[in-house]
GROMACS .gro file of C-alpha atoms in nm:
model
  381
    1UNK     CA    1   0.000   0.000   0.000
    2UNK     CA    2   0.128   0.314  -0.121
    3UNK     CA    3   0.045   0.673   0.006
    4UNK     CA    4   0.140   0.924  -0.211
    5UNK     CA    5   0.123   1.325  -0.163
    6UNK     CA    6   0.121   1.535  -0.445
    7UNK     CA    7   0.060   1.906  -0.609
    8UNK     CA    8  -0.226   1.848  -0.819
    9UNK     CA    9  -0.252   1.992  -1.164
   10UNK     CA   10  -0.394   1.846  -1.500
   11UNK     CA   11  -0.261   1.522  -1.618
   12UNK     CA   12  -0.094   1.428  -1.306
   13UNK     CA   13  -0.371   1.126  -1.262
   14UNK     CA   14  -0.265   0.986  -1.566
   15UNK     CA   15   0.099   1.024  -1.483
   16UNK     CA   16   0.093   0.817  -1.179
   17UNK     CA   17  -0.145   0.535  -1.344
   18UNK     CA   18   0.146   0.559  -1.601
   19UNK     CA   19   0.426   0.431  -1.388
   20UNK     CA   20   0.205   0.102  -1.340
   21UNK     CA   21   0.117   0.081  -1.652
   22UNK     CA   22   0.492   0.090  -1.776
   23UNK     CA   23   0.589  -0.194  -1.592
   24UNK     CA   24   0.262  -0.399  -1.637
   25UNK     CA   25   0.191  -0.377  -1.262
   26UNK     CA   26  -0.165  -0.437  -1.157
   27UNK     CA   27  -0.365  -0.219  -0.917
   28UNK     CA   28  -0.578  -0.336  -0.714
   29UNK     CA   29  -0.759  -0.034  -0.580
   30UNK     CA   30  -0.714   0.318  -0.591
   31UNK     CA   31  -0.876   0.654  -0.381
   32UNK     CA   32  -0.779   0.956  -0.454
   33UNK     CA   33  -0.813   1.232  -0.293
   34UNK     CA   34  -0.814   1.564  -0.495
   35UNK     CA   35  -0.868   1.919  -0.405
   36UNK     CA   36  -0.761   2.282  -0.635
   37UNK     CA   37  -0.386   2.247  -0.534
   38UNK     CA   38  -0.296   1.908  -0.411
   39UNK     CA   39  -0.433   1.526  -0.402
   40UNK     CA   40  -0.347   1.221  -0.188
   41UNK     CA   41  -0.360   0.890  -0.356
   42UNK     CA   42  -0.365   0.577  -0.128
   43UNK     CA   43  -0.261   0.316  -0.409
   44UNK     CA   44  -0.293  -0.062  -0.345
   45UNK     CA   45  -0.063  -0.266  -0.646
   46UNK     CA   46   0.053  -0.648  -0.594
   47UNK     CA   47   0.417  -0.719  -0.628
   48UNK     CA   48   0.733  -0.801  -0.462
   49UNK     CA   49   0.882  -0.609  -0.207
   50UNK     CA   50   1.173  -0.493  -0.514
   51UNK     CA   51   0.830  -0.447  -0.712
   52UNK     CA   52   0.767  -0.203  -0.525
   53UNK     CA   53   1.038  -0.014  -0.430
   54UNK     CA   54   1.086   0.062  -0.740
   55UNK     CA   55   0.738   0.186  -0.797
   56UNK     CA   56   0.802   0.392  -0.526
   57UNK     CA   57   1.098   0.526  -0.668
   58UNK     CA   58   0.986   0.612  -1.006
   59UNK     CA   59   0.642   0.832  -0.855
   60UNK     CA   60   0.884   1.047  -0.670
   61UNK     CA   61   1.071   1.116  -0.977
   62UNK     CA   62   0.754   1.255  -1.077
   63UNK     CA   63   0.729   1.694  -1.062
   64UNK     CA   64   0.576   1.791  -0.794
   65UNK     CA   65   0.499   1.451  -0.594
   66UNK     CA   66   0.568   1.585  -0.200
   67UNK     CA   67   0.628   1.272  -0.086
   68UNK     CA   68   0.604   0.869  -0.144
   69UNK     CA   69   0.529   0.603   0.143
   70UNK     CA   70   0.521   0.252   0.146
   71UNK     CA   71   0.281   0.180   0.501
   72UNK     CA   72   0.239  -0.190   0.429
   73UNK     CA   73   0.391  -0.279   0.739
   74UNK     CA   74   0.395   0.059   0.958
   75UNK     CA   75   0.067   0.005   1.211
   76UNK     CA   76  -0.211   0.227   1.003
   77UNK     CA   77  -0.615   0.243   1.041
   78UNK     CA   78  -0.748   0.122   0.701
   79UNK     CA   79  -1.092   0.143   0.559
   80UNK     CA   80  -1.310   0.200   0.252
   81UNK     CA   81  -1.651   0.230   0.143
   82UNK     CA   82  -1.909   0.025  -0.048
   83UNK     CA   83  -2.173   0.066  -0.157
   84UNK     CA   84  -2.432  -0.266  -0.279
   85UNK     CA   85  -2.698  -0.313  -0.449
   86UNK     CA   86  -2.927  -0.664  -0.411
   87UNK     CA   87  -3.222  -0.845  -0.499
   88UNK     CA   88  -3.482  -0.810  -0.137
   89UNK     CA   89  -3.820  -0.877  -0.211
   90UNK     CA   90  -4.080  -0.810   0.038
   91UNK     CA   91  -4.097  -1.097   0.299
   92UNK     CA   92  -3.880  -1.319   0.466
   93UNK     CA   93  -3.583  -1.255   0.217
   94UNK     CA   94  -3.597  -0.877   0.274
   95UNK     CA   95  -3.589  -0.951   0.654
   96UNK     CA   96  -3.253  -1.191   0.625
   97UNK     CA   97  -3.120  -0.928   0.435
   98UNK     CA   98  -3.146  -0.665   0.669
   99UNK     CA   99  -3.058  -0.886   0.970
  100UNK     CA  100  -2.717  -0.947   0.764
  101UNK     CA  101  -2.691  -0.562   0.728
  102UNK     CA  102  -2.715  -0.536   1.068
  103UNK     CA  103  -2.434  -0.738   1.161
  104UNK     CA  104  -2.208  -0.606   0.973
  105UNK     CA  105  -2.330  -0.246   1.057
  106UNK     CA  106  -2.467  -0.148   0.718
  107UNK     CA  107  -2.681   0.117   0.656
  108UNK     CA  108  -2.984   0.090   0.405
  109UNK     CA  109  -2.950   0.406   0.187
  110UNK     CA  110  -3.228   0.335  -0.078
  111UNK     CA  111  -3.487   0.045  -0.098
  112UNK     CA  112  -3.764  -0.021  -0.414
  113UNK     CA  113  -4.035  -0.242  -0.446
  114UNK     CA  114  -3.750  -0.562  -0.532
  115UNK     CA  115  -3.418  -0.427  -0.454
  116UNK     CA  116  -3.217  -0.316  -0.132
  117UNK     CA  117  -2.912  -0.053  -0.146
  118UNK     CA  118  -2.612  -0.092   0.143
  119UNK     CA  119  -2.370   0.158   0.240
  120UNK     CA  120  -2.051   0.000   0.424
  121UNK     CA  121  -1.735   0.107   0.542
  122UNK     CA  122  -1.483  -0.139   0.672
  123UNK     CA  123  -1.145  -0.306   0.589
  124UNK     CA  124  -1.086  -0.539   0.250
  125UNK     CA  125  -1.198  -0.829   0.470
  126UNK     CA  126  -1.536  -0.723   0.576
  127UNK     CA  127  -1.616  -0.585   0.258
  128UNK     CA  128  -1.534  -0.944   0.119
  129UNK     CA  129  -1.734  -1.111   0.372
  130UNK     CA  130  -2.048  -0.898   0.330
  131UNK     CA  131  -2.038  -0.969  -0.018
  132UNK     CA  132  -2.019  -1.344   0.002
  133UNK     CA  133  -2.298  -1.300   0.290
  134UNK     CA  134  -2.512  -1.142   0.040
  135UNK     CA  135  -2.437  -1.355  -0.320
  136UNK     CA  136  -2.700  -1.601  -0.251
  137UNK     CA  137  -2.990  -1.320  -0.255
  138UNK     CA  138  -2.831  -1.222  -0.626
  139UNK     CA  139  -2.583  -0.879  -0.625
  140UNK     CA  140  -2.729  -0.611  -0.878
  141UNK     CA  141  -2.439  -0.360  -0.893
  142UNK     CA  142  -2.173  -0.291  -0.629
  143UNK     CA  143  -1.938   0.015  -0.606
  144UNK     CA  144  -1.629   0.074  -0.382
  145UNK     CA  145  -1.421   0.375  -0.348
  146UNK     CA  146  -1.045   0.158  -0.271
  147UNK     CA  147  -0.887   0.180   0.021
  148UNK     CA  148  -0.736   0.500   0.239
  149UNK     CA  149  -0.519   0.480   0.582
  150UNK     CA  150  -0.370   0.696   0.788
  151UNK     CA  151  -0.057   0.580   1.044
  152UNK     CA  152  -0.202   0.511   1.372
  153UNK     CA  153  -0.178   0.673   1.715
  154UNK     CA  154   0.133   0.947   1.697
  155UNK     CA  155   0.252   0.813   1.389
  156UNK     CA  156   0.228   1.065   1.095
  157UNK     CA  157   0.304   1.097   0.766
  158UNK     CA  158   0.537   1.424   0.703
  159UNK     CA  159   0.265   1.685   0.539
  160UNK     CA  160   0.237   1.884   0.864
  161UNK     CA  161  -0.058   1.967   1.020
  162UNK     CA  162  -0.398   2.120   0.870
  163UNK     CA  163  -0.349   2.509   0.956
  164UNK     CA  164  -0.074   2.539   1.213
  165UNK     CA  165  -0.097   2.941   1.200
  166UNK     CA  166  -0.452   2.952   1.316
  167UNK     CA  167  -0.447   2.600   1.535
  168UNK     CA  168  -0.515   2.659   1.913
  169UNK     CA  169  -0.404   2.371   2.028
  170UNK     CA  170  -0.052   2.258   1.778
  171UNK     CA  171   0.075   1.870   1.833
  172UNK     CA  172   0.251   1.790   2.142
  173UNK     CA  173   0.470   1.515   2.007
  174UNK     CA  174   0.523   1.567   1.628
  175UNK     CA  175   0.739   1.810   1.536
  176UNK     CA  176   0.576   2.018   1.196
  177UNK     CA  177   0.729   2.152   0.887
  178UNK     CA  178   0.804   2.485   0.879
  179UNK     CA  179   0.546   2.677   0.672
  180UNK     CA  180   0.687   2.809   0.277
  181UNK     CA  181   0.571   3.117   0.161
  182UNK     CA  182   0.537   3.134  -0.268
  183UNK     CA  183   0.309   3.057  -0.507
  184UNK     CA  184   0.239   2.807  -0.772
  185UNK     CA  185   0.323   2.434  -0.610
  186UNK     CA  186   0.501   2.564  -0.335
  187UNK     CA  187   0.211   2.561  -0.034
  188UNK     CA  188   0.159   2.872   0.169
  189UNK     CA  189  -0.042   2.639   0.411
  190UNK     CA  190   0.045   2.298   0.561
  191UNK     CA  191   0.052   2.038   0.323
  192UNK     CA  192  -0.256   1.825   0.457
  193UNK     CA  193  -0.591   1.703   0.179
  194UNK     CA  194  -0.879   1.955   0.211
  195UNK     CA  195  -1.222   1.791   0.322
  196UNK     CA  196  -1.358   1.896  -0.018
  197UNK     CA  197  -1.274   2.012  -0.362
  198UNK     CA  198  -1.310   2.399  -0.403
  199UNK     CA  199  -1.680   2.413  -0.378
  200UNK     CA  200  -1.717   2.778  -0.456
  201UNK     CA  201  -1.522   2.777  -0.752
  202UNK     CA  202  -1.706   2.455  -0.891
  203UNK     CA  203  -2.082   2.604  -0.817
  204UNK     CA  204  -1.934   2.949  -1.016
  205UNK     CA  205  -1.881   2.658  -1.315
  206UNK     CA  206  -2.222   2.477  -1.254
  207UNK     CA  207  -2.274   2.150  -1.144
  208UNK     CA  208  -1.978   1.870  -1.279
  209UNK     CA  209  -2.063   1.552  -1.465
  210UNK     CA  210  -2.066   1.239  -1.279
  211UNK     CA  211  -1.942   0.902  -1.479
  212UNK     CA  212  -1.919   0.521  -1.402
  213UNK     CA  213  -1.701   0.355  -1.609
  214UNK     CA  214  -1.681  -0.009  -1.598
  215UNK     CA  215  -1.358  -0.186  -1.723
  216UNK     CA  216  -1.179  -0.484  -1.740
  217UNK     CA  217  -0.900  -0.573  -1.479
  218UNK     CA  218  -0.617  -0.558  -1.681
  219UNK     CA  219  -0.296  -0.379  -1.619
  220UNK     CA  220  -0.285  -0.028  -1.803
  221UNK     CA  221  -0.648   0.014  -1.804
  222UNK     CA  222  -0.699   0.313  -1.582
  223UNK     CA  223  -0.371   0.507  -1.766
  224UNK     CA  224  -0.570   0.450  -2.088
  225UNK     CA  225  -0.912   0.606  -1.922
  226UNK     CA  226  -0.748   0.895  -1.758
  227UNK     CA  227  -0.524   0.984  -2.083
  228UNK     CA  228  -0.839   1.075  -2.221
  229UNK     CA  229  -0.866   1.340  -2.025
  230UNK     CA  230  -0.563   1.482  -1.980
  231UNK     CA  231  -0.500   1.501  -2.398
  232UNK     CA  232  -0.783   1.703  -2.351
  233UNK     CA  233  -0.687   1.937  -2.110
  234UNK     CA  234  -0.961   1.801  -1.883
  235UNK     CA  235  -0.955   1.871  -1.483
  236UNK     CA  236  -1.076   1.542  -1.263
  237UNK     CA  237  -1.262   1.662  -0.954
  238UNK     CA  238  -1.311   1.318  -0.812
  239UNK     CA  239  -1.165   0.955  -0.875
  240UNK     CA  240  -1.254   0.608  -0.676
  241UNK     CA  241  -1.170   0.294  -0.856
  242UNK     CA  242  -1.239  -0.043  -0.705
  243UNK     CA  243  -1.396  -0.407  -0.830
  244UNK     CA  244  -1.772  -0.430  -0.974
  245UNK     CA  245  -1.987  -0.704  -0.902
  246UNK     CA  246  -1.866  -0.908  -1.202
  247UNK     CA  247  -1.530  -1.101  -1.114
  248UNK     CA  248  -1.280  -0.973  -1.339
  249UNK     CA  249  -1.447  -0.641  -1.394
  250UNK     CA  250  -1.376  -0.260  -1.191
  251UNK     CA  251  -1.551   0.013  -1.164
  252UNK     CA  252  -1.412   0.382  -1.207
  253UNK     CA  253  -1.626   0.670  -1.105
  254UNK     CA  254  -1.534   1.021  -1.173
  255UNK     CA  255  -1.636   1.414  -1.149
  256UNK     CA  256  -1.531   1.598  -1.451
  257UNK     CA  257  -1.638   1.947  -1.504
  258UNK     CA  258  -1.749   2.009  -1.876
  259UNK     CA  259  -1.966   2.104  -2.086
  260UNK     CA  260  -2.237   1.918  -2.238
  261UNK     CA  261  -2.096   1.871  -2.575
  262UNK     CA  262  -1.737   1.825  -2.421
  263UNK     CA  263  -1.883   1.550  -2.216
  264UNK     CA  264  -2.043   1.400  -2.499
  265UNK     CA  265  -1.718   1.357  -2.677
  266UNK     CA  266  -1.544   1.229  -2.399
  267UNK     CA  267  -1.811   0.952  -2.332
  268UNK     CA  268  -1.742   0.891  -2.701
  269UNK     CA  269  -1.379   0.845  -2.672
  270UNK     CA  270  -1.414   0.598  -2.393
  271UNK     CA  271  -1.621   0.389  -2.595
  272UNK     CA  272  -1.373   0.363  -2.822
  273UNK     CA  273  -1.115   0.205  -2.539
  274UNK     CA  274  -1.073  -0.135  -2.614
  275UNK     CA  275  -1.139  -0.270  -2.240
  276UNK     CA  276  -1.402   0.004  -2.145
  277UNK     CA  277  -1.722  -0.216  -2.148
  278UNK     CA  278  -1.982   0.050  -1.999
  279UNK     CA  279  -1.970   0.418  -1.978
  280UNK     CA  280  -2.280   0.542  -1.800
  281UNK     CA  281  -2.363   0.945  -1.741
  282UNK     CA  282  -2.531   0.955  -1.406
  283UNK     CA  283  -2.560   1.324  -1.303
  284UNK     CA  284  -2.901   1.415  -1.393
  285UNK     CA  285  -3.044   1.077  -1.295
  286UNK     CA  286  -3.168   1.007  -0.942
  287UNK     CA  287  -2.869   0.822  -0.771
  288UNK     CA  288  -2.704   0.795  -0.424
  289UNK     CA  289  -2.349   0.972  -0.358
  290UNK     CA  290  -2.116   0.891  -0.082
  291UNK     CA  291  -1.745   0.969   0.009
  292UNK     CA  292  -1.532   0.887   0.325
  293UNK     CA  293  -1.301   1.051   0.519
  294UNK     CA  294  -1.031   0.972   0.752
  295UNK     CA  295  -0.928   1.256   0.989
  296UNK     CA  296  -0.647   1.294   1.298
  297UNK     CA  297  -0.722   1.588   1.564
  298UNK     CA  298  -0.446   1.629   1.813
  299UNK     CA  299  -0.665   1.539   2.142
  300UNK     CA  300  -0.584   1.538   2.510
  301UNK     CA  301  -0.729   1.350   2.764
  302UNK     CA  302  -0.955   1.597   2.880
  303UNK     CA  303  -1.076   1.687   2.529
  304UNK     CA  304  -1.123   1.360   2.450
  305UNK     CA  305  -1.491   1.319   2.542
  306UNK     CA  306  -1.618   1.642   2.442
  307UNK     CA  307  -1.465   1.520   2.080
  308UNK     CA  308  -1.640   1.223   2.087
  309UNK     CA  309  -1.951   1.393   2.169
  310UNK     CA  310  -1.896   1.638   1.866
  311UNK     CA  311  -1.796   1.295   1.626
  312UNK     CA  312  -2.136   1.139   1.705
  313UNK     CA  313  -2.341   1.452   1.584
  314UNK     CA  314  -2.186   1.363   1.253
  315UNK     CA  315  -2.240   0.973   1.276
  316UNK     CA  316  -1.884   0.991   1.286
  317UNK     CA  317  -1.690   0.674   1.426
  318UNK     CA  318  -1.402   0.644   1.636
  319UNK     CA  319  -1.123   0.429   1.483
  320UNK     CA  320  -0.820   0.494   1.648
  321UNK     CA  321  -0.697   0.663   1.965
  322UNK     CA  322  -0.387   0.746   2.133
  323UNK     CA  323  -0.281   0.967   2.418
  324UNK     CA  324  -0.233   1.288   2.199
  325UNK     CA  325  -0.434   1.213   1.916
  326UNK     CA  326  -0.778   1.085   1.807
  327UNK     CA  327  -0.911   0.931   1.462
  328UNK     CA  328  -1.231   0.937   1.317
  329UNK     CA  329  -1.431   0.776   1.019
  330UNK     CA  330  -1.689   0.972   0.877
  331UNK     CA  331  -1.891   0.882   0.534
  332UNK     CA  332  -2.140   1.132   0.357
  333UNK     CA  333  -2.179   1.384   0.100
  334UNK     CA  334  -1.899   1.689   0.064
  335UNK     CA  335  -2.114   1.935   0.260
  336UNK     CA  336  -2.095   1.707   0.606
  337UNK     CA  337  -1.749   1.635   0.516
  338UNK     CA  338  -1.653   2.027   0.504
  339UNK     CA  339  -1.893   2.060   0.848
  340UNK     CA  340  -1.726   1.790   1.037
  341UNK     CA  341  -1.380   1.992   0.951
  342UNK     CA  342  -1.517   2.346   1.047
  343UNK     CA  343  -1.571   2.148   1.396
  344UNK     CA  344  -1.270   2.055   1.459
  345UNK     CA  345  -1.040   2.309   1.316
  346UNK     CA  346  -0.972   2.495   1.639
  347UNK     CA  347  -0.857   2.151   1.765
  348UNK     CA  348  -0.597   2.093   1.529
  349UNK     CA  349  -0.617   1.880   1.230
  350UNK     CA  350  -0.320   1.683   1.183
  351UNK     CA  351  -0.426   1.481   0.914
  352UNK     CA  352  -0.695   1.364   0.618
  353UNK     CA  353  -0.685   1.090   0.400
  354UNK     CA  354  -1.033   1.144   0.139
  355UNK     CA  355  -1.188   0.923  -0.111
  356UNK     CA  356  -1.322   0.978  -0.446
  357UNK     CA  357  -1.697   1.010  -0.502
  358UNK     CA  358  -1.890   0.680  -0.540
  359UNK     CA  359  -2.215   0.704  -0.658
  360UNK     CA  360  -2.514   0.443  -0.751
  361UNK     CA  361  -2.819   0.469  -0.964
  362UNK     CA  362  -3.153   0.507  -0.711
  363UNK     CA  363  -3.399   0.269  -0.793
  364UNK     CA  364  -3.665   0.453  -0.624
  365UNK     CA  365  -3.607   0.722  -0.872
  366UNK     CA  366  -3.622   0.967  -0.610
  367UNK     CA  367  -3.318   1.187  -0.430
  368UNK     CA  368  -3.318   1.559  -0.311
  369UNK     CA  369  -3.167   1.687  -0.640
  370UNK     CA  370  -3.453   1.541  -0.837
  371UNK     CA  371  -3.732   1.647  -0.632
  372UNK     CA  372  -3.588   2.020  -0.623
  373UNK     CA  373  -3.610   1.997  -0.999
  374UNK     CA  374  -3.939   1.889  -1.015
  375UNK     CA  375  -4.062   2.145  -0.734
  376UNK     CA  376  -3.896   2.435  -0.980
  377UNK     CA  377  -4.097   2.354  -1.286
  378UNK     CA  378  -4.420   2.410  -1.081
  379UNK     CA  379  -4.612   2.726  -1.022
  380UNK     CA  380  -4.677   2.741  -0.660
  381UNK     CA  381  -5.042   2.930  -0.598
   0.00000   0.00000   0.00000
């Protein structure tokens, strides 16, 4: 697992998925988290251990990569998100399915007349096992963002801490980065993932096009997908990659702002790909959209309750805690993400690990986007 820090700019995706796909290594999952001015990729490939030290080496060749990490065996919270879609009819099988939900600590985020939609979060082994779980009710369409960690307890990586100038309360036992002053990639801030992309800029734009791509698992792929947007001088907002329901099959979902013919000419291209099976447009259609987040706050003993307090407001979980620090799992939409952080800014932030955007068709044809649409093309007397 490989957690990589860099200054984002257009094309840089591809770059990165362009080092595996030179030396025909495979990756397994991918999250990426991606704001105006820098991203974090957390970057699962299989190989051995000179495999991937070499990896490693070639990304930080790479202008403006900040740092590379291999934390396969440093301690490290891990998790990711799923979302699944199955077959639960009314009636006993509706009522196993839920019970199964239960135990794993899903969350039903849509349900139809025939069908049942789970939200998860978890490691790669209770994904797995929910999954098997829930292949003899018959698995309609399953998304997952790939996998982000963070370094447990004290442990940090070295991008400093969210906003050391304005932080009340700076880490005890990690010493920060000084802060650079310039412009372009050099950071006038710490070097830490934002909880969102630049919201304000993207609503000045309008809203971005979502788009699920489904592939085959085969070395390369993703390099191919993402070249076609960086030939075209095309900014990704959002990018989760992970394995579809079919074996031998992934899923890519990204947020691209465009315009409506430029998206229609980049659906077009994918097409063309030779391992692109499906390219689906999902923006204006009623669908479900979930991210997770991973975030440190320095913590004392004292603050430690009132923090947890704060975290359950958000249905935000404790994962990991230490004597100066505390971590917390939190999964939802970019507005609770960029809440949760507004909380606990005068705390310190030390560090945030992001996912890409998953999303998943509604089959109840209903969400709060759709409605609002509907509501605006009616005269109110």
């Amino acid at each position: 697992m490989l957690s990589v820090f860099v200054a984002d700019e257009s094309g840089l995706i591809n770059r990165v998925a362009g080092v595996f796909a030179r030396r025909g290594a495979n990756i397994e999952s991918l999250a990426v988290g991606l704001t105006v001015d820098k991203a974090l990729f957390t970057i699962v490939a299989t190989g051995t251990d000179a495999t991937v030290a070499n990896l490693s080496k070639q990304i930080a060749k790479l202008v403006n990569v900040r740092y590379v990490e291999d934390i396969t065996d440093a301690p490290h919270v891990e998790r990711e998100l799923m979302l699944i879609k199955v077959h639960a009819p009314p009636g006993p099988t509706r009522t196993e399915v839920t019970q199964i939900a239960d135990i794993f600590r899903a969350h039903a985020v849509d349900v139809s007349d025939r069908r049942l939609t789970l939200q998860v979060t978890g490691d790669v082994g209770k994904m797995e096992a929910l999954r098997r779980a829930l292949a003899k009710f018959g698995i309609v369409e399953l998304v997952r963002t790939g996998r982000i960690s963070l370094k447990r307890g004290d442990r940090m990586f070295d991008t400093g801490s969210w906003n050391p100038r304005t932080a009340t309360r700076p880490h005890v036992t990690v010493e920060q980065p000084p802060i650079q002053d310039g412009e372009g990639d050099v950071y006038d801030a710490a070097n830490v993932l934002d909880a969102a992309y630049d919201r304000e800029a993207a609503e000045m734009r309008g809203e971005p096009y979502v788009l699920s791509i489904e592939v085959q698992d085969v070395p390369g792929v993703l390099n191919q997908v993402t070249g076609v947007f960086a030939r075209r001088g095309y900014n990704v907002q959002s990018l989760a990659v992970g394995n579809s329901e079919r074996e031998g099959m992934s899923r890519i979902t990204m947020v691209v702002p465009a315009s409506t013919s430029g998206i229609s000419k980049l659906i077009k291209q994918l097409n063309k790909l030779v391992y692109v099976e499906k390219v689906e447009e999902l923006t204006l259609t009623p669908h479900v959209s979930r991210e997770l987040m991973l975030v440190k706050v320095n913590c004392t003993a004292q603050q430690r309750g009132e923090l947890v307090s704060l975290a359950s407001i958000f249905r935000a979980l404790v994962c990991d805690v230490s004597v100066n620090t505390l971590t917390l799992e939190v999964t939802g939409k970019e507005d609770k993400m960029l809440a949760l952080k507004e909380v606990l800014e005068p705390y310190g932030i030390l560090e945030v690990a992001r996912t890409g955007r998953v999303v998943m068709t509604r089959d109840s044809g209903l969400d709060t986007k759709y409605l609002g649409r509907v509501a605006g093309s009616r005269v109110m007397l």
